[in-house]
Amino acid sequence: MDAWLSDLSQGAPLLVALAVAFLLGLRHATDPDHLVAVTSLVVADDGGVRGATRLGAWWGAGHAGTLLAVGLPLIALKGELPGWLERGAETAVGVVILLLAARVIVRWLRPAHTHRIRTRSQALGIGMLHGLAGTGAVVVLLIAALPGRLEAAAALAVFAPMSMVSMAACTSAFAWALTRPAIVPVYRVVLMPAMGAFGLLFGLWYAGIT
């Protein structure tokens, strides 16, 4: 979908390119590593919809802030992130996903002895790390699709906040689904261990450990 949408912006008027950036930002939360991270945040926190929305917003704020702080200078210089930095950030994301999944397992095994562990600063920091890992690919996509630096910077300025909106919406929707009467009976018995186990496997794969 990203490739198809970015093709639409190539040679298109600026307003069309910005509309495409808007759609790409709204879709960004559905990347697999983002989904695993934010769902693990919600499950480990075990809060309501409002709390999940706040966590998603702070996670998205960190992600969007890093995209802008790193991406705009890269666009201005038409540069790229050093390969070692991008690979290191991706490995760190995998490790963080492992830790989040492990927290889900711990909360499932010891519900009576586990307290809420997610804070705004933690969600912000995780989002910043994800933003660093993904900035290179986003910038390359924008530079390839848009000929001018100003157009690419404007597209990034639209993309970044929309990614924040999409991540808040993703956590909110997930928390809402978990609190449905039909889901509650199987939430702790089935969903928590299943999601924790999947997060562990995904984190191992994403970090390159397996």
JSON list of C-alpha atoms in Angstrom, two decimals, residues 21-175:
[
{"chain": "A", "resi": 21, "resn": "ALA", "atom": "CA", "xyz": [1.26, 11.88, 3.04]},
{"chain": "A", "resi": 22, "resn": "PHE", "atom": "CA", "xyz": [-1.88, 12.29, 5.16]},
{"chain": "A", "resi": 23, "resn": "LEU", "atom": "CA", "xyz": [-3.08, 8.80, 4.20]},
{"chain": "A", "resi": 24, "resn": "LEU", "atom": "CA", "xyz": [0.37, 7.26, 4.70]},
{"chain": "A", "resi": 25, "resn": "GLY", "atom": "CA", "xyz": [0.50, 8.77, 8.19]},
{"chain": "A", "resi": 26, "resn": "LEU", "atom": "CA", "xyz": [-2.91, 7.40, 9.09]},
{"chain": "A", "resi": 27, "resn": "ARG", "atom": "CA", "xyz": [-1.84, 3.95, 7.89]},
{"chain": "A", "resi": 28, "resn": "HIS", "atom": "CA", "xyz": [1.53, 4.01, 9.64]},
{"chain": "A", "resi": 29, "resn": "ALA", "atom": "CA", "xyz": [0.34, 2.52, 12.93]},
{"chain": "A", "resi": 30, "resn": "THR", "atom": "CA", "xyz": [-0.54, -0.73, 11.15]},
{"chain": "A", "resi": 31, "resn": "ASP", "atom": "CA", "xyz": [3.11, -1.63, 10.52]},
{"chain": "A", "resi": 32, "resn": "PRO", "atom": "CA", "xyz": [3.72, -4.98, 12.25]},
{"chain": "A", "resi": 33, "resn": "ASP", "atom": "CA", "xyz": [6.35, -3.72, 14.71]},
{"chain": "A", "resi": 34, "resn": "HIS", "atom": "CA", "xyz": [4.11, -0.80, 15.67]},
{"chain": "A", "resi": 35, "resn": "LEU", "atom": "CA", "xyz": [1.09, -3.04, 16.18]},
{"chain": "A", "resi": 36, "resn": "VAL", "atom": "CA", "xyz": [3.01, -5.49, 18.36]},
{"chain": "A", "resi": 37, "resn": "ALA", "atom": "CA", "xyz": [4.49, -2.68, 20.46]},
{"chain": "A", "resi": 38, "resn": "VAL", "atom": "CA", "xyz": [1.29, -0.72, 21.05]},
{"chain": "A", "resi": 39, "resn": "THR", "atom": "CA", "xyz": [-0.85, -3.78, 21.74]},
{"chain": "A", "resi": 40, "resn": "SER", "atom": "CA", "xyz": [1.74, -4.98, 24.26]},
{"chain": "A", "resi": 41, "resn": "LEU", "atom": "CA", "xyz": [1.64, -1.55, 25.89]},
{"chain": "A", "resi": 42, "resn": "VAL", "atom": "CA", "xyz": [-2.14, -1.77, 26.27]},
{"chain": "A", "resi": 43, "resn": "VAL", "atom": "CA", "xyz": [-2.19, -5.36, 27.52]},
{"chain": "A", "resi": 44, "resn": "ALA", "atom": "CA", "xyz": [0.62, -4.84, 30.03]},
{"chain": "A", "resi": 45, "resn": "ASP", "atom": "CA", "xyz": [-0.94, -1.63, 31.34]},
{"chain": "A", "resi": 46, "resn": "ASP", "atom": "CA", "xyz": [-4.37, -3.26, 31.69]},
{"chain": "A", "resi": 47, "resn": "GLY", "atom": "CA", "xyz": [-6.10, 0.11, 31.72]},
{"chain": "A", "resi": 48, "resn": "GLY", "atom": "CA", "xyz": [-9.24, 1.40, 30.09]},
{"chain": "A", "resi": 49, "resn": "VAL", "atom": "CA", "xyz": [-9.84, 3.00, 26.73]},
{"chain": "A", "resi": 50, "resn": "ARG", "atom": "CA", "xyz": [-8.98, 6.50, 27.93]},
{"chain": "A", "resi": 51, "resn": "GLY", "atom": "CA", "xyz": [-5.68, 5.38, 29.44]},
{"chain": "A", "resi": 52, "resn": "ALA", "atom": "CA", "xyz": [-4.81, 3.43, 26.30]},
{"chain": "A", "resi": 53, "resn": "THR", "atom": "CA", "xyz": [-5.52, 6.47, 24.15]},
{"chain": "A", "resi": 54, "resn": "ARG", "atom": "CA", "xyz": [-3.17, 8.56, 26.29]},
{"chain": "A", "resi": 55, "resn": "LEU", "atom": "CA", "xyz": [-0.44, 5.94, 26.01]},
{"chain": "A", "resi": 56, "resn": "GLY", "atom": "CA", "xyz": [-0.89, 5.77, 22.25]},
{"chain": "A", "resi": 57, "resn": "ALA", "atom": "CA", "xyz": [-0.78, 9.55, 21.97]},
{"chain": "A", "resi": 58, "resn": "TRP", "atom": "CA", "xyz": [2.47, 9.77, 23.94]},
{"chain": "A", "resi": 59, "resn": "TRP", "atom": "CA", "xyz": [3.92, 6.86, 21.94]},
{"chain": "A", "resi": 60, "resn": "GLY", "atom": "CA", "xyz": [2.92, 8.65, 18.75]},
{"chain": "A", "resi": 61, "resn": "ALA", "atom": "CA", "xyz": [4.29, 11.97, 19.99]},
{"chain": "A", "resi": 62, "resn": "GLY", "atom": "CA", "xyz": [7.71, 10.41, 20.50]},
{"chain": "A", "resi": 63, "resn": "HIS", "atom": "CA", "xyz": [7.55, 8.77, 17.09]},
{"chain": "A", "resi": 64, "resn": "ALA", "atom": "CA", "xyz": [6.41, 11.94, 15.31]},
{"chain": "A", "resi": 65, "resn": "GLY", "atom": "CA", "xyz": [8.92, 14.13, 17.14]},
{"chain": "A", "resi": 66, "resn": "THR", "atom": "CA", "xyz": [11.83, 11.94, 16.11]},
{"chain": "A", "resi": 67, "resn": "LEU", "atom": "CA", "xyz": [10.60, 11.78, 12.53]},
{"chain": "A", "resi": 68, "resn": "LEU", "atom": "CA", "xyz": [10.60, 15.57, 12.34]},
{"chain": "A", "resi": 69, "resn": "ALA", "atom": "CA", "xyz": [13.80, 16.16, 14.33]},
{"chain": "A", "resi": 70, "resn": "VAL", "atom": "CA", "xyz": [15.82, 13.69, 12.28]},
{"chain": "A", "resi": 71, "resn": "GLY", "atom": "CA", "xyz": [13.90, 13.62, 9.01]},
{"chain": "A", "resi": 72, "resn": "LEU", "atom": "CA", "xyz": [13.83, 17.35, 8.25]},
{"chain": "A", "resi": 73, "resn": "PRO", "atom": "CA", "xyz": [17.64, 17.75, 8.36]},
{"chain": "A", "resi": 74, "resn": "LEU", "atom": "CA", "xyz": [18.03, 14.62, 6.24]},
{"chain": "A", "resi": 75, "resn": "ILE", "atom": "CA", "xyz": [15.63, 16.04, 3.65]},
{"chain": "A", "resi": 76, "resn": "ALA", "atom": "CA", "xyz": [17.43, 19.40, 3.70]},
{"chain": "A", "resi": 77, "resn": "LEU", "atom": "CA", "xyz": [20.77, 17.69, 3.07]},
{"chain": "A", "resi": 78, "resn": "LYS", "atom": "CA", "xyz": [19.28, 14.92, 0.90]},
{"chain": "A", "resi": 79, "resn": "GLY", "atom": "CA", "xyz": [21.14, 12.52, 3.15]},
{"chain": "A", "resi": 80, "resn": "GLU", "atom": "CA", "xyz": [20.50, 9.18, 4.78]},
{"chain": "A", "resi": 81, "resn": "LEU", "atom": "CA", "xyz": [20.84, 7.79, 8.27]},
{"chain": "A", "resi": 82, "resn": "PRO", "atom": "CA", "xyz": [24.10, 5.87, 8.75]},
{"chain": "A", "resi": 83, "resn": "GLY", "atom": "CA", "xyz": [23.46, 2.19, 8.20]},
{"chain": "A", "resi": 84, "resn": "TRP", "atom": "CA", "xyz": [24.89, 1.23, 11.58]},
{"chain": "A", "resi": 85, "resn": "LEU", "atom": "CA", "xyz": [22.57, 3.65, 13.37]},
{"chain": "A", "resi": 86, "resn": "GLU", "atom": "CA", "xyz": [19.47, 2.44, 11.54]},
{"chain": "A", "resi": 87, "resn": "ARG", "atom": "CA", "xyz": [20.36, -1.22, 12.14]},
{"chain": "A", "resi": 88, "resn": "GLY", "atom": "CA", "xyz": [21.11, -0.50, 15.79]},
{"chain": "A", "resi": 89, "resn": "ALA", "atom": "CA", "xyz": [17.78, 1.26, 16.25]},
{"chain": "A", "resi": 90, "resn": "GLU", "atom": "CA", "xyz": [15.92, -1.64, 14.64]},
{"chain": "A", "resi": 91, "resn": "THR", "atom": "CA", "xyz": [17.70, -4.11, 16.93]},
{"chain": "A", "resi": 92, "resn": "ALA", "atom": "CA", "xyz": [16.84, -1.95, 19.93]},
{"chain": "A", "resi": 93, "resn": "VAL", "atom": "CA", "xyz": [13.18, -1.91, 18.83]},
{"chain": "A", "resi": 94, "resn": "GLY", "atom": "CA", "xyz": [13.24, -5.71, 18.77]},
{"chain": "A", "resi": 95, "resn": "VAL", "atom": "CA", "xyz": [14.69, -5.80, 22.28]},
{"chain": "A", "resi": 96, "resn": "VAL", "atom": "CA", "xyz": [12.03, -3.36, 23.54]},
{"chain": "A", "resi": 97, "resn": "ILE", "atom": "CA", "xyz": [9.31, -5.53, 22.00]},
{"chain": "A", "resi": 98, "resn": "LEU", "atom": "CA", "xyz": [10.81, -8.51, 23.83]},
{"chain": "A", "resi": 99, "resn": "LEU", "atom": "CA", "xyz": [10.71, -6.61, 27.12]},
{"chain": "A", "resi": 100, "resn": "LEU", "atom": "CA", "xyz": [7.12, -5.50, 26.54]},
{"chain": "A", "resi": 101, "resn": "ALA", "atom": "CA", "xyz": [6.07, -9.05, 25.72]},
{"chain": "A", "resi": 102, "resn": "ALA", "atom": "CA", "xyz": [7.86, -10.36, 28.80]},
{"chain": "A", "resi": 103, "resn": "ARG", "atom": "CA", "xyz": [5.91, -7.84, 30.90]},
{"chain": "A", "resi": 104, "resn": "VAL", "atom": "CA", "xyz": [2.67, -9.16, 29.43]},
{"chain": "A", "resi": 105, "resn": "ILE", "atom": "CA", "xyz": [3.67, -12.70, 30.45]},
{"chain": "A", "resi": 106, "resn": "VAL", "atom": "CA", "xyz": [4.63, -11.55, 33.96]},
{"chain": "A", "resi": 107, "resn": "ARG", "atom": "CA", "xyz": [1.32, -9.73, 34.36]},
{"chain": "A", "resi": 108, "resn": "TRP", "atom": "CA", "xyz": [-0.53, -12.83, 33.21]},
{"chain": "A", "resi": 109, "resn": "LEU", "atom": "CA", "xyz": [1.36, -15.10, 35.63]},
{"chain": "A", "resi": 110, "resn": "ARG", "atom": "CA", "xyz": [1.24, -12.76, 38.64]},
{"chain": "A", "resi": 111, "resn": "PRO", "atom": "CA", "xyz": [-1.82, -10.53, 38.30]},
{"chain": "A", "resi": 112, "resn": "ALA", "atom": "CA", "xyz": [-2.15, -9.96, 42.01]},
{"chain": "A", "resi": 113, "resn": "HIS", "atom": "CA", "xyz": [1.45, -8.83, 42.42]},
{"chain": "A", "resi": 114, "resn": "THR", "atom": "CA", "xyz": [1.88, -6.72, 39.31]},
{"chain": "A", "resi": 115, "resn": "HIS", "atom": "CA", "xyz": [1.19, -2.99, 39.27]},
{"chain": "A", "resi": 116, "resn": "ARG", "atom": "CA", "xyz": [0.64, -0.68, 36.35]},
{"chain": "A", "resi": 117, "resn": "ILE", "atom": "CA", "xyz": [4.02, -0.22, 34.73]},
{"chain": "A", "resi": 118, "resn": "ARG", "atom": "CA", "xyz": [3.43, 2.03, 31.76]},
{"chain": "A", "resi": 119, "resn": "THR", "atom": "CA", "xyz": [4.08, 5.73, 32.11]},
{"chain": "A", "resi": 120, "resn": "ARG", "atom": "CA", "xyz": [3.95, 8.62, 29.69]},
{"chain": "A", "resi": 121, "resn": "SER", "atom": "CA", "xyz": [7.72, 8.90, 29.65]},
{"chain": "A", "resi": 122, "resn": "GLN", "atom": "CA", "xyz": [8.10, 5.19, 28.87]},
{"chain": "A", "resi": 123, "resn": "ALA", "atom": "CA", "xyz": [5.60, 5.40, 26.02]},
{"chain": "A", "resi": 124, "resn": "LEU", "atom": "CA", "xyz": [7.28, 8.56, 24.73]},
{"chain": "A", "resi": 125, "resn": "GLY", "atom": "CA", "xyz": [10.71, 6.92, 24.81]},
{"chain": "A", "resi": 126, "resn": "ILE", "atom": "CA", "xyz": [9.49, 3.80, 23.00]},
{"chain": "A", "resi": 127, "resn": "GLY", "atom": "CA", "xyz": [7.89, 5.97, 20.35]},
{"chain": "A", "resi": 128, "resn": "MET", "atom": "CA", "xyz": [11.12, 7.96, 19.88]},
{"chain": "A", "resi": 129, "resn": "LEU", "atom": "CA", "xyz": [13.05, 4.73, 19.38]},
{"chain": "A", "resi": 130, "resn": "HIS", "atom": "CA", "xyz": [10.55, 3.50, 16.79]},
{"chain": "A", "resi": 131, "resn": "GLY", "atom": "CA", "xyz": [10.72, 6.87, 15.07]},
{"chain": "A", "resi": 132, "resn": "LEU", "atom": "CA", "xyz": [14.50, 6.66, 14.80]},
{"chain": "A", "resi": 133, "resn": "ALA", "atom": "CA", "xyz": [14.30, 3.15, 13.37]},
{"chain": "A", "resi": 134, "resn": "GLY", "atom": "CA", "xyz": [11.77, 4.20, 10.74]},
{"chain": "A", "resi": 135, "resn": "THR", "atom": "CA", "xyz": [12.96, 7.68, 9.79]},
{"chain": "A", "resi": 136, "resn": "GLY", "atom": "CA", "xyz": [15.41, 6.51, 7.14]},
{"chain": "A", "resi": 137, "resn": "ALA", "atom": "CA", "xyz": [12.80, 4.59, 5.16]},
{"chain": "A", "resi": 138, "resn": "VAL", "atom": "CA", "xyz": [10.24, 7.41, 5.37]},
{"chain": "A", "resi": 139, "resn": "VAL", "atom": "CA", "xyz": [12.75, 10.02, 4.20]},
{"chain": "A", "resi": 140, "resn": "VAL", "atom": "CA", "xyz": [13.94, 7.86, 1.30]},
{"chain": "A", "resi": 141, "resn": "LEU", "atom": "CA", "xyz": [10.31, 7.34, 0.27]},
{"chain": "A", "resi": 142, "resn": "LEU", "atom": "CA", "xyz": [9.56, 11.08, 0.32]},
{"chain": "A", "resi": 143, "resn": "ILE", "atom": "CA", "xyz": [12.73, 12.12, -1.48]},
{"chain": "A", "resi": 144, "resn": "ALA", "atom": "CA", "xyz": [12.09, 9.54, -4.18]},
{"chain": "A", "resi": 145, "resn": "ALA", "atom": "CA", "xyz": [8.48, 10.62, -4.65]},
{"chain": "A", "resi": 146, "resn": "LEU", "atom": "CA", "xyz": [8.87, 14.41, -4.45]},
{"chain": "A", "resi": 147, "resn": "PRO", "atom": "CA", "xyz": [11.50, 16.32, -6.45]},
{"chain": "A", "resi": 148, "resn": "GLY", "atom": "CA", "xyz": [11.92, 19.36, -4.18]},
{"chain": "A", "resi": 149, "resn": "ARG", "atom": "CA", "xyz": [13.16, 19.63, -0.59]},
{"chain": "A", "resi": 150, "resn": "LEU", "atom": "CA", "xyz": [10.33, 21.95, 0.41]},
{"chain": "A", "resi": 151, "resn": "GLU", "atom": "CA", "xyz": [7.69, 19.58, -0.94]},
{"chain": "A", "resi": 152, "resn": "ALA", "atom": "CA", "xyz": [9.28, 16.61, 0.84]},
{"chain": "A", "resi": 153, "resn": "ALA", "atom": "CA", "xyz": [9.55, 18.59, 4.10]},
{"chain": "A", "resi": 154, "resn": "ALA", "atom": "CA", "xyz": [5.91, 19.66, 3.83]},
{"chain": "A", "resi": 155, "resn": "ALA", "atom": "CA", "xyz": [4.87, 16.06, 3.25]},
{"chain": "A", "resi": 156, "resn": "LEU", "atom": "CA", "xyz": [6.85, 14.93, 6.32]},
{"chain": "A", "resi": 157, "resn": "ALA", "atom": "CA", "xyz": [5.22, 17.72, 8.35]},
{"chain": "A", "resi": 158, "resn": "VAL", "atom": "CA", "xyz": [1.83, 16.21, 7.42]},
{"chain": "A", "resi": 159, "resn": "PHE", "atom": "CA", "xyz": [2.89, 12.58, 7.74]},
{"chain": "A", "resi": 160, "resn": "ALA", "atom": "CA", "xyz": [4.38, 12.84, 11.26]},
{"chain": "A", "resi": 161, "resn": "PRO", "atom": "CA", "xyz": [1.35, 14.21, 13.17]},
{"chain": "A", "resi": 162, "resn": "MET", "atom": "CA", "xyz": [-0.99, 11.89, 11.27]},
{"chain": "A", "resi": 163, "resn": "SER", "atom": "CA", "xyz": [1.11, 8.95, 12.43]},
{"chain": "A", "resi": 164, "resn": "MET", "atom": "CA", "xyz": [0.58, 10.17, 15.99]},
{"chain": "A", "resi": 165, "resn": "VAL", "atom": "CA", "xyz": [-3.19, 10.30, 15.43]},
{"chain": "A", "resi": 166, "resn": "SER", "atom": "CA", "xyz": [-3.18, 6.81, 13.95]},
{"chain": "A", "resi": 167, "resn": "MET", "atom": "CA", "xyz": [-1.25, 5.36, 16.89]},
{"chain": "A", "resi": 168, "resn": "ALA", "atom": "CA", "xyz": [-3.59, 6.91, 19.44]},
{"chain": "A", "resi": 169, "resn": "ALA", "atom": "CA", "xyz": [-6.55, 5.58, 17.47]},
{"chain": "A", "resi": 170, "resn": "CYS", "atom": "CA", "xyz": [-4.95, 2.13, 17.27]},
{"chain": "A", "resi": 171, "resn": "THR", "atom": "CA", "xyz": [-4.44, 1.81, 21.03]},
{"chain": "A", "resi": 172, "resn": "SER", "atom": "CA", "xyz": [-7.91, 3.19, 21.69]},
{"chain": "A", "resi": 173, "resn": "ALA", "atom": "CA", "xyz": [-9.57, 0.73, 19.32]},
{"chain": "A", "resi": 174, "resn": "PHE", "atom": "CA", "xyz": [-7.60, -2.18, 20.74]},
{"chain": "A", "resi": 175, "resn": "ALA", "atom": "CA", "xyz": [-8.47, -1.31, 24.34]}
]
